[in-house]
Amino acid sequence: MSVSYAILGLLEQEPNHGYELKRRYDRFFGRERPVAYGQVYSTLSRLARDGRVSEGGSLPGEGPERKLYAITPEGTAAVQRWLMTPEPPEPHLQTVLAVKVILSLLLGRPAEDYLDGQRRSHLERMRELTAARKNALLVDALLMDHAVFHLEADLRWIDLTTARLEQIAKEIQA
Amino acid sequence: MSTPPASHATLANVAGPIVAVNHTPAAAAVATAAAAGGRGASAPILACYDLHKSFGKTPALRGARFQVQSGEVVAIMGPSGSGKSTLLHCLAGILTPDSGEVHFGGQRVDRLSEAQRSELRRETFGFVYQFGQLVPELTAEENVALPLLLAGKSRAAALAAARPWFGRLALDGLEGRRSSELSGGESQRVALARGLVAQPQVLFADEPTGSLDSLAGELVMDLLVESARRLGTTVVIVTHEPRVAAYADRESTVRDGLVVA
């Protein structure tokens, strides 16, 4: 899901072709897990089918990978909605949270607002779990405790990232 | 919510004259809240508006605004140096702001004299700090009774009021121990009992589990919130721990001297 929005966001910066999109995706989001060419093109096809990108002309050179893709107004609106929507708080979110922050900064969107919203959403989930745990059997509370500690780790990351937004933005612009 | 304890009625006696709040940012804020309906429709028991406070040339608060309804449990979160403890100290009348307003129960705390604020803190507010801060020369029971002794109760009456708290906070049998003979969690529960024994209208807790491990911290928070709800006490907790904030009804975030969320 986040690969699709990350590619859409990169296209909001400027129209581009598949090869360059993969290169930029790997630089910002895929250091640990580069995206496969095949996934980039299948994602672009899906986005075109859904009306979120349009296929434009070709850049000079040979081969289908030189085809230019541009974001449509529907695509821009979809990126905006996605960036401002907190993720459902659950364990192992680190990738999508980071993608949202980096993409917000790349597009000049308010990353701090997104992080504040995500913090509220995480704390609300922690509140629910804390209340539910109070009357639960310890055996049932085990999983709730696990979820609470994972949410806490995310929240610490959110706070640290909020404090470092300016530095991260500078690195991204470099 | 339970009925406020009888001691709440004594507020007017300890806090000096009521200061009119019309034509102030507070009055405007209450009117706005009332117009908006919902929970904010009633006047907050505790609030501050456009609060500024600096230490030397370093600003700690830069226009902070915050409200708590009666009986609410609210967490103030924020990174170190954000101004959250300064905000708590201004709300509790420990510090006077450089400018802005602090309201408690319809009166301007920031306009009270030092003596009046001291009386307000002693009679109406309770406090729990990160490191218990028990008086080492006193037994646990005497520590709990201390606010009542300072308020002029007899030793026998103060100790009698202190004793039930040992059962409520899982401290049975520790009444005669001094702080050096208590674990961190036990000390903090004694400090919690001391903070609540005079049935304060507002309990201020500054990083109440900051020095405790997860299990001991959880017990302190369970008991703190449970006791406050039973007494109808409003609670303001300053914490950077999300797990502590999760016990509150809601949280506010302080960043760079402003309440931002």
XYZ file of C-alpha atoms in Angstrom:
435
model
C 0.000 0.000 0.000
C 2.715 2.501 0.954
C 4.728 1.700 -2.232
C 1.801 2.872 -4.308
C 1.426 6.149 -2.387
C 5.172 6.727 -2.298
C 5.348 6.455 -6.107
C 2.297 8.675 -6.440
C 3.940 11.230 -4.140
C 7.156 11.167 -6.149
C 5.090 11.868 -9.244
C 3.542 14.853 -7.495
C 7.031 16.321 -7.278
C 7.456 16.007 -11.030
C 6.379 13.769 -13.920
C 8.818 10.914 -14.313
C 9.503 7.568 -15.896
C 9.714 4.168 -14.266
C 13.474 3.878 -14.043
C 13.921 7.224 -12.293
C 10.962 6.512 -9.994
C 12.626 3.296 -8.856
C 15.902 5.140 -8.291
C 14.233 7.840 -6.191
C 12.065 5.325 -4.321
C 15.137 3.303 -3.332
C 16.968 6.470 -2.225
C 14.218 7.735 0.076
C 12.203 4.686 1.096
C 13.955 1.504 0.023
C 17.458 1.544 1.475
C 16.807 -1.763 3.224
C 14.331 -3.179 0.713
C 14.708 -1.772 -2.812
C 11.559 -1.987 -4.913
C 11.646 -4.283 -7.947
C 11.271 -2.769 -11.432
C 8.334 -5.064 -12.017
C 6.552 -3.683 -8.966
C 7.115 -0.099 -10.098
C 5.546 -0.774 -13.512
C 2.667 -2.829 -12.137
C 1.995 -0.061 -9.594
C 2.050 2.587 -12.347
C -0.389 0.514 -14.423
C -2.732 0.178 -11.459
C -2.508 3.899 -10.693
C -3.257 4.702 -14.360
C -6.222 2.310 -14.329
C -7.571 4.098 -11.208
C -7.151 7.534 -12.806
C -4.467 8.656 -10.371
C -1.707 8.989 -12.966
C -1.770 9.671 -16.680
C 0.650 8.394 -19.261
C 2.278 11.230 -21.161
C 4.886 11.408 -23.873
C 8.231 9.675 -23.898
C 11.654 10.952 -23.002
C 14.306 10.691 -25.702
C 15.724 7.166 -25.834
C 14.604 3.646 -26.532
C 12.326 1.270 -24.652
C 9.035 1.390 -22.745
C 10.743 2.479 -19.501
C 11.184 5.987 -20.998
C 7.427 6.568 -20.902
C 6.533 9.603 -18.772
C 3.929 9.382 -16.036
C 2.230 12.382 -14.383
C -0.042 12.620 -11.379
C -3.689 13.615 -11.971
C -5.755 15.883 -9.671
C -7.389 12.689 -8.319
C -3.924 11.349 -7.555
C -2.893 14.543 -5.751
C -6.054 14.429 -3.659
C -5.384 10.762 -2.810
C -1.828 11.591 -1.628
C -3.136 14.452 0.495
C -5.771 12.224 2.130
C -3.278 9.451 2.802
C -0.658 11.754 4.300
C -3.088 13.364 6.713
C -4.739 10.119 7.846
C -3.178 8.494 10.930
C -2.514 4.804 10.475
C -4.542 2.399 12.620
C -2.199 1.947 15.599
C -0.825 -1.576 15.492
C 2.607 -3.182 15.810
C 5.196 -3.082 13.002
C 4.127 0.173 11.409
C 7.587 1.667 11.192
C 7.835 1.535 7.403
C 4.608 3.280 6.593
C 5.082 5.929 9.304
C 8.539 6.774 7.945
C 7.263 6.887 4.366
C 4.581 9.381 5.371
C 7.097 11.646 7.095
C 9.616 11.590 4.229
C 6.966 12.069 1.575
C 5.402 14.970 3.507
C 8.780 16.683 3.667
C 9.517 16.002 -0.006
C 6.195 17.575 -0.971
C 6.414 20.499 1.459
C 3.391 19.224 3.398
C 3.052 19.675 7.193
C 4.836 16.572 8.508
C 4.444 17.841 12.075
C 0.657 17.912 11.720
C 0.709 14.332 10.474
C 2.915 13.250 13.407
C 0.641 15.057 15.912
C -2.367 13.255 14.462
C -0.562 9.928 14.557
C 0.460 10.569 18.182
C -3.178 11.245 19.132
C -4.289 8.096 17.356
C -1.641 5.962 19.054
C -2.440 7.396 22.488
C -6.137 6.788 21.972
C -5.389 3.124 21.194
C -3.127 2.914 24.251
C -5.934 4.355 26.352
C -8.337 1.700 25.067
C -5.854 -1.085 25.776
C -5.010 0.293 29.235
C -8.696 0.412 30.160
C -9.378 -3.076 28.765
C -6.339 -4.534 30.511
C -7.506 -3.326 33.893
C -10.261 -5.911 34.155
C -8.671 -8.613 32.010
C -7.183 -11.889 33.188
C -3.408 -11.732 33.154
C -3.308 -14.344 30.425
C -5.421 -12.054 28.230
C -3.442 -8.990 29.298
C -0.253 -10.531 27.904
C -1.083 -9.613 24.326
C -2.424 -6.224 25.369
C 0.850 -5.487 27.169
C 2.735 -6.487 24.044
C 0.655 -4.098 21.942
C 1.084 -1.293 24.501
C 4.868 -1.610 24.495
C 4.981 -1.609 20.694
C 2.776 1.470 20.575
C 5.070 3.084 23.114
C 8.067 2.383 20.870
C 6.234 4.014 17.952
C 5.400 7.015 20.138
C 9.023 7.438 21.156
C 9.931 7.324 17.477
C 7.208 9.908 16.717
C 8.580 12.253 19.387
C 12.171 11.856 18.226
C 11.187 12.364 14.597
C 9.163 15.466 15.497
C 12.233 16.887 17.211
C 14.398 16.118 14.162
C 12.063 17.203 11.363
C 14.132 20.223 10.414
C 17.319 18.181 10.107
C 15.577 15.431 8.141
C 14.125 18.032 5.751
C 17.605 19.463 5.156
C 19.016 16.013 4.368
C 16.187 15.299 1.969
C 16.624 18.596 0.130
C 20.407 18.038 -0.156
C -18.506 10.607 39.412
C -18.763 10.616 43.177
C -19.922 13.609 45.144
C -17.060 15.962 45.997
C -15.968 15.574 49.596
C -17.078 18.029 52.208
C -13.645 19.633 52.418
C -14.203 21.149 48.972
C -16.665 23.555 50.511
C -13.824 25.177 52.420
C -12.197 26.561 49.296
C -13.794 29.983 49.612
C -12.346 30.265 53.086
C -8.777 29.618 52.077
C -8.388 31.323 48.770
C -9.218 34.912 49.450
C -11.599 37.102 47.477
C -13.075 35.891 44.239
C -11.771 37.969 41.363
C -14.250 38.805 38.631
C -13.342 37.204 35.322
C -15.553 39.121 32.906
C -13.881 40.841 29.976
C -10.845 38.555 30.132
C -9.541 35.931 27.721
C -10.981 33.361 30.123
C -14.496 34.776 29.901
C -14.261 34.792 26.121
C -12.953 31.225 26.092
C -15.758 29.979 28.336
C -18.320 31.718 26.139
C -16.784 30.075 23.073
C -16.779 26.692 24.738
C -20.395 27.139 25.796
C -21.347 28.081 22.261
C -19.556 24.994 20.981
C -21.515 22.763 23.370
C -20.307 19.357 24.558
C -17.888 18.804 27.376
C -16.454 22.303 27.113
C -19.858 23.838 27.806
C -19.249 24.030 31.577
C -16.632 26.345 33.032
C -13.350 24.545 33.624
C -12.285 24.069 37.239
C -8.715 24.955 36.298
C -7.478 26.939 33.329
C -4.762 29.220 32.085
C -4.734 31.681 29.224
C -1.860 33.228 27.296
C 0.626 32.200 29.952
C 4.176 33.519 29.652
C 7.020 32.576 31.966
C 10.754 33.034 31.500
C 13.730 32.079 33.618
C 16.269 34.796 32.989
C 16.327 35.202 29.240
C 15.095 31.670 28.595
C 11.367 31.490 27.833
C 9.659 28.416 29.291
C 6.065 29.312 28.428
C 5.139 31.461 25.431
C 1.384 31.938 25.524
C 0.269 28.574 26.906
C -3.449 27.912 27.121
C -4.946 24.931 28.952
C -8.231 23.884 30.578
C -9.380 21.042 32.813
C -12.939 20.152 33.707
C -13.839 19.074 37.218
C -13.168 15.372 37.758
C -11.079 15.003 34.606
C -7.770 13.165 34.543
C -5.527 14.978 32.066
C -1.949 14.251 31.032
C 0.403 17.019 29.944
C 3.039 15.553 27.652
C 6.055 17.005 25.915
C 9.787 16.597 25.523
C 12.293 17.692 28.165
C 12.513 21.468 28.299
C 9.179 21.941 26.530
C 7.718 23.846 29.489
C 5.339 21.169 30.773
C 6.585 21.241 34.380
C 6.594 25.052 34.371
C 2.989 24.924 33.175
C 2.076 22.584 36.038
C 3.855 24.823 38.568
C 1.993 27.892 37.300
C -1.348 26.056 37.389
C -0.640 24.897 40.941
C 0.335 28.373 42.146
C 3.921 27.329 42.855
C 5.208 29.793 40.252
C 3.639 33.086 39.250
C 3.567 33.680 35.498
C 5.185 36.778 33.990
C 1.896 37.459 32.241
C -1.359 35.690 31.467
C -4.091 34.322 33.691
C -4.475 31.239 35.880
C -8.011 30.488 37.024
C -9.111 27.995 39.628
C -12.766 27.651 40.564
C -13.562 31.145 39.338
C -10.673 32.959 40.989
C -7.439 34.363 39.610
C -4.614 32.307 41.143
C -2.006 34.534 39.509
C -3.330 37.519 41.475
C -3.205 35.844 44.891
C -0.524 36.810 47.374
C 2.221 34.324 48.189
C 0.483 33.544 51.490
C -2.867 32.968 49.765
C -1.279 30.720 47.148
C 0.490 28.786 49.863
C -2.810 28.269 51.647
C -4.484 27.233 48.387
C -1.797 24.635 47.750
C -1.997 23.295 51.272
C -5.784 23.171 51.616
C -7.039 22.524 48.108
C -4.311 20.930 46.017
C -2.386 17.688 46.416
C 1.019 16.903 44.932
C 2.938 13.792 43.907
C 6.490 14.159 42.616
C 8.838 11.831 40.763
C 10.861 10.814 43.796
C 8.222 10.621 46.539
C 10.044 13.265 48.563
C 8.994 11.737 51.857
C 10.361 13.265 55.042
C 13.007 10.698 56.035
C 12.698 11.311 59.777
C 8.983 10.514 59.804
C 7.284 7.123 59.562
C 5.174 6.325 56.496
C 2.041 6.966 58.546
C 3.298 10.367 59.735
C 4.254 11.279 56.175
C 0.740 10.544 54.974
C -0.738 12.531 57.871
C 1.525 15.527 57.227
C -0.860 17.660 55.096
C -3.542 17.304 57.777
C -1.110 18.214 60.562
C -0.019 21.286 58.575
C -3.697 22.192 58.146
C -4.064 22.242 61.933
C -5.630 18.849 62.671
C -4.678 17.126 65.885
C -2.046 14.377 65.647
C -4.611 11.718 66.608
C -7.147 12.904 64.023
C -4.494 13.211 61.310
C -3.129 9.716 61.934
C -6.647 8.284 62.076
C -7.378 9.800 58.666
C -4.050 8.540 57.299
C -4.471 4.887 58.339
C -7.200 3.791 55.869
C -4.956 4.838 52.989
C -2.524 2.024 53.789
C -5.203 -0.542 52.989
C -6.411 1.315 49.911
C -2.930 1.584 48.405
C -1.681 -1.934 49.221
C 0.608 -0.648 51.989
C -0.741 -2.666 54.911
C 1.864 -3.288 57.604
C 4.212 -0.517 56.432
C 2.754 2.251 58.602
C 5.719 2.405 60.989
C 8.501 2.248 58.374
C 10.695 5.152 57.408
C 11.371 5.993 53.752
C 14.782 4.264 53.828
C 12.958 1.012 54.666
C 10.517 1.265 51.735
C 10.971 0.205 48.100
C 10.623 2.821 45.358
C 7.092 1.682 44.561
C 6.073 1.665 48.237
C 7.527 5.156 48.765
C 5.627 6.438 45.771
C 2.362 4.949 47.038
C 2.969 6.578 50.435
C 3.539 9.850 48.559
C 0.289 9.250 46.671
C -1.579 8.702 49.940
C -0.057 11.926 51.266
C -1.196 13.724 48.110
C -4.781 12.520 48.516
C -5.293 12.328 52.290
C -6.659 15.867 52.562
C -9.088 15.093 49.722
C -7.776 17.837 47.446
C -9.859 19.222 44.632
C -6.917 18.891 42.260
C -4.023 16.445 42.414
C -0.894 17.535 40.527
C 1.458 14.694 39.653
C 4.865 15.434 38.110
C 6.314 12.290 36.484
C 4.707 10.133 39.213
C 6.217 6.877 37.926
C 9.449 8.294 36.554
C 11.657 6.467 39.020
C 9.799 3.133 38.963
C 9.955 -0.049 36.907
C 6.983 -1.001 34.692
C 5.164 -3.149 37.246
C 5.526 -0.722 40.171
C 4.607 2.191 37.905
C 1.500 0.419 36.713
C 0.352 -0.188 40.286
C 0.892 3.472 41.209
C -1.083 4.653 38.171
C -3.895 2.132 38.754
C -4.246 3.314 42.347
C -3.809 7.008 41.538
C -6.572 7.051 38.940
C -8.864 4.723 40.881
C -8.532 6.833 44.068
C -9.010 10.113 42.218
C -12.156 8.829 40.498
C -13.568 7.598 43.809
C -12.994 11.009 45.419
C -13.987 13.034 42.344
C -10.552 14.620 42.368
C -9.348 16.382 39.229
C -5.896 15.153 38.223
C -3.214 16.886 36.158
C -0.283 14.592 35.359
C 2.926 15.790 33.754
C 4.668 12.911 32.021
C 6.783 12.029 29.035
C 5.687 8.380 29.382
C 2.919 7.393 26.935
C 1.950 4.480 29.187
C 1.255 6.929 32.019
C -0.648 9.292 29.733
C -2.791 6.349 28.622
C -4.412 6.325 32.078
C -5.735 9.856 31.523
C -9.034 10.819 29.903
C -7.088 12.910 27.400
C -3.675 14.395 26.861
C -2.298 17.796 25.896
C 1.100 18.265 24.312
C 3.432 21.127 25.211
C 6.083 22.081 22.694
C 8.363 25.124 22.858
C 6.287 26.691 25.614
C 2.952 26.318 23.853
C 0.146 23.806 24.266
C -0.011 22.555 20.686
C -2.449 19.646 20.828
